[in-house]
Tab-separated table of C-alpha atoms in Angstrom:
chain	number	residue	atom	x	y	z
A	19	UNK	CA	27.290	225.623	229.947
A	20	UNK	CA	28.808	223.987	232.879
A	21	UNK	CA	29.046	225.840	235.870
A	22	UNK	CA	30.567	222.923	238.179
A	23	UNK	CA	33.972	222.660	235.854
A	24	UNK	CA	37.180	222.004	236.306
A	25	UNK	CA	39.843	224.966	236.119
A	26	UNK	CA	42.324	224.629	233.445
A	27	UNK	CA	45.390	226.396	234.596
A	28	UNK	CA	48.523	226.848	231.806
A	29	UNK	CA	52.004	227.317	233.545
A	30	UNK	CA	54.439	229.604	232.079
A	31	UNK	CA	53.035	228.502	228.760
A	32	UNK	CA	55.105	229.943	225.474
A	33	UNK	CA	53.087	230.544	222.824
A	34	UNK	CA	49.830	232.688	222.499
A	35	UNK	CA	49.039	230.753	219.561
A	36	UNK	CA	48.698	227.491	222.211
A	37	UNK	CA	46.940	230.042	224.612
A	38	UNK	CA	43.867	230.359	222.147
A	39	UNK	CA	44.011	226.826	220.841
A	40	UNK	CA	43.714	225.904	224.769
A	41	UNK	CA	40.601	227.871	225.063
A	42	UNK	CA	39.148	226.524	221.967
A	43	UNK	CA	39.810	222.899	222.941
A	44	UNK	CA	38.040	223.783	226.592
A	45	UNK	CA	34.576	225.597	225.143
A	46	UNK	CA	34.243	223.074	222.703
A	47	UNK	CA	33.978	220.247	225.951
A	48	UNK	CA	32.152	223.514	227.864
A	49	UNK	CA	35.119	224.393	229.766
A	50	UNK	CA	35.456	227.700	230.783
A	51	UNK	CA	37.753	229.065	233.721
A	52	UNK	CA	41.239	229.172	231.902
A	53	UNK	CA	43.999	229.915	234.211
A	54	UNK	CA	47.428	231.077	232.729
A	55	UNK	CA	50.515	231.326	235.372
A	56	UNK	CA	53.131	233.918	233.379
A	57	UNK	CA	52.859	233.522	229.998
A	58	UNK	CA	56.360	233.986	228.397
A	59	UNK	CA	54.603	236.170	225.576
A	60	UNK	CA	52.864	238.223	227.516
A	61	UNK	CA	48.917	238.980	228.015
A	62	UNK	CA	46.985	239.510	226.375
A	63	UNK	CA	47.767	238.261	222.853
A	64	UNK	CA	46.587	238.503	219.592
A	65	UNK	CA	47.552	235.356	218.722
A	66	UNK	CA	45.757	233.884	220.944
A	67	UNK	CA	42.438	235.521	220.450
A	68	UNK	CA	43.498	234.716	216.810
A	69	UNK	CA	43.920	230.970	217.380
A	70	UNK	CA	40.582	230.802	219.804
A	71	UNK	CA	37.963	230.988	216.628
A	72	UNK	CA	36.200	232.746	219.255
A	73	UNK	CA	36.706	231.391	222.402
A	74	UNK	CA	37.046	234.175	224.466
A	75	UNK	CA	34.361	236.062	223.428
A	76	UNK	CA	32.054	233.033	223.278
A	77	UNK	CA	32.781	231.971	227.206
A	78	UNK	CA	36.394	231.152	228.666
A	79	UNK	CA	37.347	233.519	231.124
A	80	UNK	CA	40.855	233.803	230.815
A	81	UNK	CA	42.847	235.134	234.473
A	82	UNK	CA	46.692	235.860	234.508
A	83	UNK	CA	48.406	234.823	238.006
A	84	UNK	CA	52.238	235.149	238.805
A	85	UNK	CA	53.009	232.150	240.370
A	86	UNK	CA	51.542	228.425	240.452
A	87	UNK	CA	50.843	228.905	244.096
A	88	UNK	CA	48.480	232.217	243.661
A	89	UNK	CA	46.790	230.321	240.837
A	90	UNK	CA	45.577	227.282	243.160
A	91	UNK	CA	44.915	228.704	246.149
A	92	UNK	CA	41.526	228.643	246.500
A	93	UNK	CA	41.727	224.996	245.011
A	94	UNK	CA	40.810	222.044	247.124
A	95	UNK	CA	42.326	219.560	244.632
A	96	UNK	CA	44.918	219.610	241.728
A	97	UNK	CA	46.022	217.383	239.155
A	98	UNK	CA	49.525	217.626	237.715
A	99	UNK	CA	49.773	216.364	234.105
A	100	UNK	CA	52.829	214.881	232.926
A	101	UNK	CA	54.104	211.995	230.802
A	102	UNK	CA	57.224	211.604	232.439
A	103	UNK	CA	57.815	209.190	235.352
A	104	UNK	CA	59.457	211.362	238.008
A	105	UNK	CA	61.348	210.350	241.033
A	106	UNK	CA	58.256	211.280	242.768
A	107	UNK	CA	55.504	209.715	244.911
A	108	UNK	CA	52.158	210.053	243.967
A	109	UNK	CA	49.221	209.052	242.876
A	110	UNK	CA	48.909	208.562	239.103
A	111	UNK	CA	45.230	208.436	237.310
A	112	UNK	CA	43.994	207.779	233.492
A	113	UNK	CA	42.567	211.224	232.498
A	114	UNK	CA	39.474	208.889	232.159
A	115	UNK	CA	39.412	208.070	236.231
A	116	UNK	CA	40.745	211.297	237.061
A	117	UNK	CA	37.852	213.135	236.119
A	118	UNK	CA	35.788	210.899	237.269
A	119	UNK	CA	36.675	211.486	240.457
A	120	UNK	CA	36.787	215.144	239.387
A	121	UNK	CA	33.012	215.243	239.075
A	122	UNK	CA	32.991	213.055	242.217
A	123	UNK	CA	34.806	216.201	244.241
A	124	UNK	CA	33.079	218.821	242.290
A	125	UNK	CA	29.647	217.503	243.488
A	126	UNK	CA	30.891	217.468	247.213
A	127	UNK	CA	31.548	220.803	246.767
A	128	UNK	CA	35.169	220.993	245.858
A	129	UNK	CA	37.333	222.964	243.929
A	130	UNK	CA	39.807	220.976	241.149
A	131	UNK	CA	42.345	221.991	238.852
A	132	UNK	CA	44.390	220.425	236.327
A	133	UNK	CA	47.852	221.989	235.577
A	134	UNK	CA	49.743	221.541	232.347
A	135	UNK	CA	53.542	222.735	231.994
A	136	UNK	CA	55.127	225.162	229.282
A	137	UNK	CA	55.170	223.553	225.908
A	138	UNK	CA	58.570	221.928	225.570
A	139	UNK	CA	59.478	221.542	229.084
A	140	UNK	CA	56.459	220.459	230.842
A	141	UNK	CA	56.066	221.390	234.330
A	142	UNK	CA	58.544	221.512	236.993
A	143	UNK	CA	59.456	219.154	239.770
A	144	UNK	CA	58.380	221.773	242.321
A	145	UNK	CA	54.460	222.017	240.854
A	146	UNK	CA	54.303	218.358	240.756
A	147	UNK	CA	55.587	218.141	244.271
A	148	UNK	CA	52.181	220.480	245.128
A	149	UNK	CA	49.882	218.302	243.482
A	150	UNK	CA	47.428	215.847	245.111
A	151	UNK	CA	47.850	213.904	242.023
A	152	UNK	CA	49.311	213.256	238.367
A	153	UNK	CA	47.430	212.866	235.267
A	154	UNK	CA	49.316	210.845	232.849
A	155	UNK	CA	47.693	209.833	229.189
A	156	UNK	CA	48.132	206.335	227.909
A	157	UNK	CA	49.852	207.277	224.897
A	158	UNK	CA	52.169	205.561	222.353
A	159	UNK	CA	55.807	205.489	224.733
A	160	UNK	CA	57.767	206.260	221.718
A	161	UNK	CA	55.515	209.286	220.903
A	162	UNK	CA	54.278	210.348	223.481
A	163	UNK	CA	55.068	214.232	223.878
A	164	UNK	CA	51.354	215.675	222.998
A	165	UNK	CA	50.859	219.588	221.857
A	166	UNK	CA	49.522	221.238	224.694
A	167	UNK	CA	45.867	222.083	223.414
A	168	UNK	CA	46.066	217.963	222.856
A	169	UNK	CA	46.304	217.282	225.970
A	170	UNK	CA	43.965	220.064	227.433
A	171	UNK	CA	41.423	218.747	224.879
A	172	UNK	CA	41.872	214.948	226.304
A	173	UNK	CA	41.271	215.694	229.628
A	174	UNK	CA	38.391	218.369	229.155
A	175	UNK	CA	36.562	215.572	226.640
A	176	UNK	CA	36.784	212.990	229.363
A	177	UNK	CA	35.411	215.473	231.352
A	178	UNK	CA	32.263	216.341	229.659
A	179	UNK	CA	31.362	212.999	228.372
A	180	UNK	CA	31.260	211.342	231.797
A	181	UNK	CA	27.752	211.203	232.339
A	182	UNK	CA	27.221	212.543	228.878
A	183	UNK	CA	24.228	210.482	228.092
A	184	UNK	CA	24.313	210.520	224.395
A	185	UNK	CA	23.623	207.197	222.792
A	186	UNK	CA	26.475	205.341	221.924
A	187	UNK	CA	25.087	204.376	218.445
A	188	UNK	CA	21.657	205.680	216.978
A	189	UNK	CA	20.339	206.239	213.379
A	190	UNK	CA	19.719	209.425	212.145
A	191	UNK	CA	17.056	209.321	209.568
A	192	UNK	CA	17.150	213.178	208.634
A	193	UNK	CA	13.409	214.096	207.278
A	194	UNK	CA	11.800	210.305	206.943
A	195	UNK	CA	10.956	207.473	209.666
A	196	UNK	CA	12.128	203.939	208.809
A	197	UNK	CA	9.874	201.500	207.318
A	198	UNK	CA	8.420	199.328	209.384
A	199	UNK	CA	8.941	195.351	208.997
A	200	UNK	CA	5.321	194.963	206.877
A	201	UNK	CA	6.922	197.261	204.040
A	202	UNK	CA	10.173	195.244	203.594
A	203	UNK	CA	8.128	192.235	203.402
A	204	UNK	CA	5.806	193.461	200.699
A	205	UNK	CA	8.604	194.921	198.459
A	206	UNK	CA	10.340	191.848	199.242
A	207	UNK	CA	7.595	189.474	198.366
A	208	UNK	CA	6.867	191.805	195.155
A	209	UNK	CA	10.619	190.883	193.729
A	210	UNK	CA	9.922	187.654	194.322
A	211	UNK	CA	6.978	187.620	192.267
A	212	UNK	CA	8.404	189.499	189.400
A	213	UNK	CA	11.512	187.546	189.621
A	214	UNK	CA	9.584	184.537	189.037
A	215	UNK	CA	8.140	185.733	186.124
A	216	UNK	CA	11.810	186.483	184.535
A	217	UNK	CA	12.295	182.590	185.565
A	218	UNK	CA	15.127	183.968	188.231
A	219	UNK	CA	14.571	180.320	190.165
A	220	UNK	CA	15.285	178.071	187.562
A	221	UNK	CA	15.157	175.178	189.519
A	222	UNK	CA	11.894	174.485	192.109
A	223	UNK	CA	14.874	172.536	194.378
A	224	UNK	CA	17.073	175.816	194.934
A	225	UNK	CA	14.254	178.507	195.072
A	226	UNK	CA	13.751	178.082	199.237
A	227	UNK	CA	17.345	178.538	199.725
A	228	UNK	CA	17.699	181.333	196.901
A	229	UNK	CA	14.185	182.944	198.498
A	230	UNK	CA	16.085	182.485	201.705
A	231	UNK	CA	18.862	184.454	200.912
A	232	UNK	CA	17.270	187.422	198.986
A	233	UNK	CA	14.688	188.072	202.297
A	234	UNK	CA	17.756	188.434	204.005
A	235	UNK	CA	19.754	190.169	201.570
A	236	UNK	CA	16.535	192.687	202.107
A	237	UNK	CA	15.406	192.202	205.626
A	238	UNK	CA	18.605	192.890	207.533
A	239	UNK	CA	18.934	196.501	206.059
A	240	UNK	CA	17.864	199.966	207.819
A	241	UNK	CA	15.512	200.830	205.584
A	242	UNK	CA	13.386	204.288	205.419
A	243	UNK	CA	10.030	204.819	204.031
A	244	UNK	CA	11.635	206.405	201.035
A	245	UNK	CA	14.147	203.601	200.492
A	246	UNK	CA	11.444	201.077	200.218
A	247	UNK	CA	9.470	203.615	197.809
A	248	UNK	CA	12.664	203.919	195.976
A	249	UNK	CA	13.034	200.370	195.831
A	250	UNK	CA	9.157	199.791	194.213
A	251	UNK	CA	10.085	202.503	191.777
A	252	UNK	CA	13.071	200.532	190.609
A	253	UNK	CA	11.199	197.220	190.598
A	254	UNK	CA	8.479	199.116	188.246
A	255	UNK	CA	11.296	200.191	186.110
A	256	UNK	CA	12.318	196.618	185.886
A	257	UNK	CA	9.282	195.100	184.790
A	258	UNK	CA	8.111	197.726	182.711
A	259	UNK	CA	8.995	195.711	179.254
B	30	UNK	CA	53.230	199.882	217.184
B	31	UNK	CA	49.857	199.034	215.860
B	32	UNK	CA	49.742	196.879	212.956
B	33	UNK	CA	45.844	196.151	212.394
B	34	UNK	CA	44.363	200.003	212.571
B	35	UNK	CA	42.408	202.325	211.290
B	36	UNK	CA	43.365	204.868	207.758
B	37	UNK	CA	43.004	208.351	208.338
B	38	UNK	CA	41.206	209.783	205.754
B	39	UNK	CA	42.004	213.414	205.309
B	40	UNK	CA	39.639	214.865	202.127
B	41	UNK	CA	40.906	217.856	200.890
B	42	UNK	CA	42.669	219.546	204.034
B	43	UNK	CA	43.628	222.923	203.138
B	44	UNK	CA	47.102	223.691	205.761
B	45	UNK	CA	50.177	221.798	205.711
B	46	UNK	CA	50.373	222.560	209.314
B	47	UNK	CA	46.999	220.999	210.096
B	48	UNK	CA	48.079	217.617	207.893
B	49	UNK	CA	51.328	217.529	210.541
B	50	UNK	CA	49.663	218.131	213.362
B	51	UNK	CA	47.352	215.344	212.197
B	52	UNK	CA	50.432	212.827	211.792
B	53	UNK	CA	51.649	213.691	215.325
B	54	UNK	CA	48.274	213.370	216.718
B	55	UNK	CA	48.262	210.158	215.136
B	56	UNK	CA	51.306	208.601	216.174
B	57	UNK	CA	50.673	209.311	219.877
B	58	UNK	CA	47.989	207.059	219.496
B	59	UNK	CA	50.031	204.722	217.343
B	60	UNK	CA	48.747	205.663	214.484
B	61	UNK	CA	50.160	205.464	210.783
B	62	UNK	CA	48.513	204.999	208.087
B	63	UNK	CA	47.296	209.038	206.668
B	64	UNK	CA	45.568	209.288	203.090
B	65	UNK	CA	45.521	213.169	201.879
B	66	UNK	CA	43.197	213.824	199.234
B	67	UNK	CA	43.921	216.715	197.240
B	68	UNK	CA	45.408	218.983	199.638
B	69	UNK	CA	45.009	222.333	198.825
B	70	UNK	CA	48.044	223.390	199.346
B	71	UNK	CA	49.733	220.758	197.765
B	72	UNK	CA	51.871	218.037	198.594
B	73	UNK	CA	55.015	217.240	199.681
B	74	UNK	CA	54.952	220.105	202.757
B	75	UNK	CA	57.543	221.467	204.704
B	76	UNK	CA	54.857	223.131	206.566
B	77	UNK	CA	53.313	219.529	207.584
B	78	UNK	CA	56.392	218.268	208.270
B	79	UNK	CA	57.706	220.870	210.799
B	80	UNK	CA	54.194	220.692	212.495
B	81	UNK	CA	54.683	216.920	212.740
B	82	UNK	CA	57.344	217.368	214.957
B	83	UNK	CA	59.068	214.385	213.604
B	84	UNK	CA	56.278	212.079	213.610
B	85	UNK	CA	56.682	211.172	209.892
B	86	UNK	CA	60.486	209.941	210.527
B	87	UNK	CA	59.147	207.940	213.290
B	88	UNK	CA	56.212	206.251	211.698
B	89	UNK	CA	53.398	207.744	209.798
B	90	UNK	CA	53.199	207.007	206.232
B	91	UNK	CA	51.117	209.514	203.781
B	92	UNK	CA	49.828	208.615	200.685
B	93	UNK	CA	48.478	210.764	198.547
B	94	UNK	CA	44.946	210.378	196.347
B	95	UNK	CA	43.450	212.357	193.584
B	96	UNK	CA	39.651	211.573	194.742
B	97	UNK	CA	37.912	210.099	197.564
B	98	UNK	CA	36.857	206.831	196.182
B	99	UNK	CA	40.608	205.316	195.202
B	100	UNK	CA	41.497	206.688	199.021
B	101	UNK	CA	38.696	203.786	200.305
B	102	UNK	CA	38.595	201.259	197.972
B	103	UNK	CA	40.768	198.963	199.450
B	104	UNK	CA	38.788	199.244	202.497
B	105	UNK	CA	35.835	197.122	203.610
B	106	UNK	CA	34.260	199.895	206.038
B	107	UNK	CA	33.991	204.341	206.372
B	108	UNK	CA	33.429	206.034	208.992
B	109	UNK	CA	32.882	210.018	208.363
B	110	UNK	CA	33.585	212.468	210.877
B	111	UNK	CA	30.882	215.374	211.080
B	112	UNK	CA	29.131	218.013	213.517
B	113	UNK	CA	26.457	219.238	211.753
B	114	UNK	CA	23.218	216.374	211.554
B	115	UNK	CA	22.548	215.624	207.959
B	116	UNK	CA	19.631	215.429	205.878
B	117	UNK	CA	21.157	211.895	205.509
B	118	UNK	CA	20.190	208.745	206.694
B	119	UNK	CA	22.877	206.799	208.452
B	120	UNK	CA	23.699	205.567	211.557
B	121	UNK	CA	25.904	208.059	214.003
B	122	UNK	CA	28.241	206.518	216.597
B	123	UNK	CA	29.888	208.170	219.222
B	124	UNK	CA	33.685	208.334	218.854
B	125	UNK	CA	34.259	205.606	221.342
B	126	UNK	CA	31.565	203.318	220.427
B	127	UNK	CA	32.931	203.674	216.460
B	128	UNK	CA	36.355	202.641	217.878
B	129	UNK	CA	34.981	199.926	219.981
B	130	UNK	CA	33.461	198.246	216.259
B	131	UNK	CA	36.480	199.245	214.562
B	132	UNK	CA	38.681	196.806	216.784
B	133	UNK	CA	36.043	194.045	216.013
B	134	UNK	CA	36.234	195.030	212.293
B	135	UNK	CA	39.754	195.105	212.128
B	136	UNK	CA	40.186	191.665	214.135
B	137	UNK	CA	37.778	190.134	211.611
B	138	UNK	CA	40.313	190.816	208.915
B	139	UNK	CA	38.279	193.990	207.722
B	140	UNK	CA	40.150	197.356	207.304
B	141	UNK	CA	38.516	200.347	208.370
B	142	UNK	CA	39.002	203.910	207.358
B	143	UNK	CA	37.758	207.350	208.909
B	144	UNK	CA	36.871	210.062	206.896
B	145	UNK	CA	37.794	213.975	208.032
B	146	UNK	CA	37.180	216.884	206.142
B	147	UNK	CA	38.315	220.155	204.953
B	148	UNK	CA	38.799	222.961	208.104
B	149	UNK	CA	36.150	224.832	207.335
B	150	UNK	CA	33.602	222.973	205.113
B	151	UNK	CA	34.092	219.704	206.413
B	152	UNK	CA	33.317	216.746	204.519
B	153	UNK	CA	30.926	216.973	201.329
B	154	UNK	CA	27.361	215.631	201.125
B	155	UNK	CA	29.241	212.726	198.639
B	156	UNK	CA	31.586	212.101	200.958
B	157	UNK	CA	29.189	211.381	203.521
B	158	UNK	CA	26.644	209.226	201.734
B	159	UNK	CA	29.313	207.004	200.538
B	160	UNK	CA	30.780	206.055	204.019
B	161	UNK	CA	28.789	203.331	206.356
B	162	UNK	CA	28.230	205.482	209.240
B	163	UNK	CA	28.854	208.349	210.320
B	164	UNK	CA	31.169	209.300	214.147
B	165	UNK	CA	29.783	212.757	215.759
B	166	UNK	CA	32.180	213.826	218.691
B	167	UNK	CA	29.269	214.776	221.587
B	168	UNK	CA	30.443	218.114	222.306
B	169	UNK	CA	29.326	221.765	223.392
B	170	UNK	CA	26.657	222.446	221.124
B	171	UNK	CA	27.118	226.000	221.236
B	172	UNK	CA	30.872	225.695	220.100
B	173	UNK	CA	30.905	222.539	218.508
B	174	UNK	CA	33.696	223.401	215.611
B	175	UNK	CA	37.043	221.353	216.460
B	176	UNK	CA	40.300	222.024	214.760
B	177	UNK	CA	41.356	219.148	212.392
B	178	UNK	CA	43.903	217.445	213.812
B	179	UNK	CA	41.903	217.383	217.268
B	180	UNK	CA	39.023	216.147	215.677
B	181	UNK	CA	41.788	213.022	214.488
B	182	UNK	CA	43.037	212.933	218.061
B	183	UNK	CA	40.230	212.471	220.093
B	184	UNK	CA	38.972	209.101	217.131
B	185	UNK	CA	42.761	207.953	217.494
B	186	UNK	CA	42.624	208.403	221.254
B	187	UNK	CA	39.044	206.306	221.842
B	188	UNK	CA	40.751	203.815	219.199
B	189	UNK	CA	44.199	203.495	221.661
B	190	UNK	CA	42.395	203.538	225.131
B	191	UNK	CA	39.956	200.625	223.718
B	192	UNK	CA	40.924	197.741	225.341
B	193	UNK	CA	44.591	199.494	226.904
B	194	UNK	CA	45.774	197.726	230.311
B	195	UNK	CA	46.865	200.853	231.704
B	196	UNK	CA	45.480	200.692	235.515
B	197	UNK	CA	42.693	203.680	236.396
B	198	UNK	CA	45.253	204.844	239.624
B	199	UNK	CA	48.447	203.469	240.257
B	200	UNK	CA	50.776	204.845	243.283
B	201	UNK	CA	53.798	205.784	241.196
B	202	UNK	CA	55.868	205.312	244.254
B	203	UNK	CA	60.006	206.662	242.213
B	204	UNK	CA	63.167	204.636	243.987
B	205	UNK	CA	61.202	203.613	247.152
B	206	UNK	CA	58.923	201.492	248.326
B	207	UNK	CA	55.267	201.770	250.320
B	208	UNK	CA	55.733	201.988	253.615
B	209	UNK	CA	54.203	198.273	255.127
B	210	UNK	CA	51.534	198.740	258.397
B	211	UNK	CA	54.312	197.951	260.606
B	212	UNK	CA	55.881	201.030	260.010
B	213	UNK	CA	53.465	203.217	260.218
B	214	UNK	CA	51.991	201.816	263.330
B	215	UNK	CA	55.787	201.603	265.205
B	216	UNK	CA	56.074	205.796	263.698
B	217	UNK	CA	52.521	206.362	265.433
B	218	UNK	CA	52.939	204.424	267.951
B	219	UNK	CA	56.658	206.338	268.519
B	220	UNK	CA	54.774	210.308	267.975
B	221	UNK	CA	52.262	209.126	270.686
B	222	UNK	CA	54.922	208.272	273.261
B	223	UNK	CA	56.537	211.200	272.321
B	224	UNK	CA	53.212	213.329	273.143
B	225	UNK	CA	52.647	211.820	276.323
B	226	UNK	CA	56.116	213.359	277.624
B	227	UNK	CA	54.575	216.788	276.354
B	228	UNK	CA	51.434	216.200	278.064
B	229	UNK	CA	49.714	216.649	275.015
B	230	UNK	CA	46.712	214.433	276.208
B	231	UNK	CA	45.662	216.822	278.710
B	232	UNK	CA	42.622	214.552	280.168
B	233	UNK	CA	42.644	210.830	280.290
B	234	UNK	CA	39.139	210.982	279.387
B	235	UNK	CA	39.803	212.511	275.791
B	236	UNK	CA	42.754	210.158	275.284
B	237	UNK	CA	40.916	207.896	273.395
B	238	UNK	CA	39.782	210.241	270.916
B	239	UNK	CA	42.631	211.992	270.043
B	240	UNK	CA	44.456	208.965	269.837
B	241	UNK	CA	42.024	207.177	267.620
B	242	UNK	CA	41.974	210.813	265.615
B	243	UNK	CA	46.255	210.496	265.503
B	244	UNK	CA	45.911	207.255	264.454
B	245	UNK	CA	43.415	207.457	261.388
B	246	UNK	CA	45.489	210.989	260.361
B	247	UNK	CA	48.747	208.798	259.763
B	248	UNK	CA	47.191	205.565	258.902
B	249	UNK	CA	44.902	206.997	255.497
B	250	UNK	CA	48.184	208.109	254.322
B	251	UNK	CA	50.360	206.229	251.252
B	252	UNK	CA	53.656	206.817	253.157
B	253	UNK	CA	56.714	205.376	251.513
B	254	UNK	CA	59.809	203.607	253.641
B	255	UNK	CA	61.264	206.690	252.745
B	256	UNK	CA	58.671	209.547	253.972
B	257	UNK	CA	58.368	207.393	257.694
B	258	UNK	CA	62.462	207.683	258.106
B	259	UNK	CA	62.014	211.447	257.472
B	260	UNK	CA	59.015	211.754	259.647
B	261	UNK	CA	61.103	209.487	262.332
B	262	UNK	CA	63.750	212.134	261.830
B	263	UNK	CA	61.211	215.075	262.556
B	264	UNK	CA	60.322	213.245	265.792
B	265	UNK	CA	63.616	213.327	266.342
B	266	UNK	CA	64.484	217.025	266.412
B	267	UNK	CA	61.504	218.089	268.168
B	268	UNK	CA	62.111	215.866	271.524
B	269	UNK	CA	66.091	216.592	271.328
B	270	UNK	CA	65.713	219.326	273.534
């Protein structure tokens, strides 16, 4: 769990159902402090402990404020999300650089938060106004109102996988190890005999260029130790008559 | 709009609701190409299409398959979506490294599709062996399960950010203008005047100081023409009287 995070704080959100798809979107990136600024529904809610799968139970905190300003005040640094441009001056970050920076203030010992307005409205001018900064997602400008777990779940993934250090691509070979370059070239080699024997080659002209092409055909797979045993057991079946 | 994307694959989804938050997911990323796969619940859905929130008038397209294999067989390469590692072996790509290949797939002519399925099974063993890869989402590994249509909206996200010219930080600065050095050093240089006539300075010694401190508080700032007229006219009232 991560205990340097990022609040999430909901203002006047409507729904409980968005409520506990919120907190589901935040545990699954490890998030856990939710805040929630007078919820129109009322707390707490069934629906969202219903909509959570678990959430609450399984780590985020949930805290009910009355106002915006009780809800940040031991905050050092806030993030207003929004889509819309406003009449407004201020700093506007990709939820990518924002929490960058956001792990950037949380080592140095800061406090950050990241509010996100009622469900049709957004939030208002005035919480904006008391924001270091604005959030805005790159999305599709003729599409681009998000559901509110969306865009908690957007920010709180660029969250945790800054720094996240898992591989970008790596192959998962379950139960077996992959076969090592000496097995491809002996099943390899072992078609090539039998195919000779079925007089595959034809002509002795064409056979480097044909050769060519099946060790590559072969070579340039990922193959396991049990592909290439497959493979013999298919060439056996082969040459069995 | 995107013309050269991605197919969402969705393999037997089981909610209308989830298949329409799905399509709006999708279009805020620009999204529009959905293939449903014997949905449970059967298809046309009013329930998809009021959890769309309009995004099928605006753009996405279903189509609907009776298996797996006619959804991808126009398509040259699969990606499917899973949490759980697999007794399997293929190779697993992060969300954003998958996306960064599927724009080099798609500009090489090749279509791509990703997999999802069902809410609570998730894809089938099948479904899995027959795609190219797999994409695994890094995530909390304690609470790992994403809803459907988030699991879609973080793939169509990485696929929309790739190679998007949105700046990191901009100063979204509204009607008015920054502020040029000028300004801020005639305002600074105006409050410091101002001071002096307070004898604010105390010691000439200190001067310096306080002076260099006056300078760098007013100077760090993004002030617009706008904010320096109002501070001018807060100068103002305070050395009326």
């Amino acid at each position: 769990m991560i205990t340097n995070q990022p609040s999430i704080i909901l203002v006047n959100p409507q729904l409980g159902e968005n409520i506990g798809m919120v907190a589901r979107a935040m545990l699954n990136c490890g998030l856990t402090d939710l805040r929630i600024v007078n919820p129109r529904d009322g707390w707490p809610s069934d629906r969202a402990n219903s909509a959570s799968s678990g959430a609450f139970e399984y780590g985020v905190v949930p805290t009910l404020f009355n106002t915006t300003t009780d809800a940040v005040a031991d905050l050092h640094f806030t993030y207003a999300t929004t889509a819309r441009p406003r009449v407004m001056v201020k700093d506007v970050y990709t939820p990518h650089a924002a929490m960058e920076k956001t792990h950037t203030q949380l080592n140095d010992g800061n406090k950050v938060g990241i509010l996100f307005g009622a469900e049709r409205t957004g939030l208002e001018n005035i919480d904006i106004a008391m924001a270091n900064a604005i959030i805005t997602v790159p999305l599709n400008p003729d599409f681009s109102s998000l559901n509110l777990a969306q865009a908690v779940l957007l920010v709180a993934y660029e969250f945790m996988i800054h720094g996240d250090d898992t591989p970008d691509t790596q192959t998962h070979t379950g139960k077996t190890d992959l076969a090592n370059r000496d097995m491809v070239m002996q099943f390899t080699d072992r078609l090539i005999q039998s195919l000779e024997t079925k007089d595959f080659f034809k002509s002795a002209e064409r056979r480097p260029t044909i050769e060519r092409s099946l060790t590559n055909l072969f070579y340039r797979q990922n193959w396991t130790n049990q592909d290439v045993k497959t493979l013999h057991g298919i060439l056996s079946a082969f040459i069995k008559d």
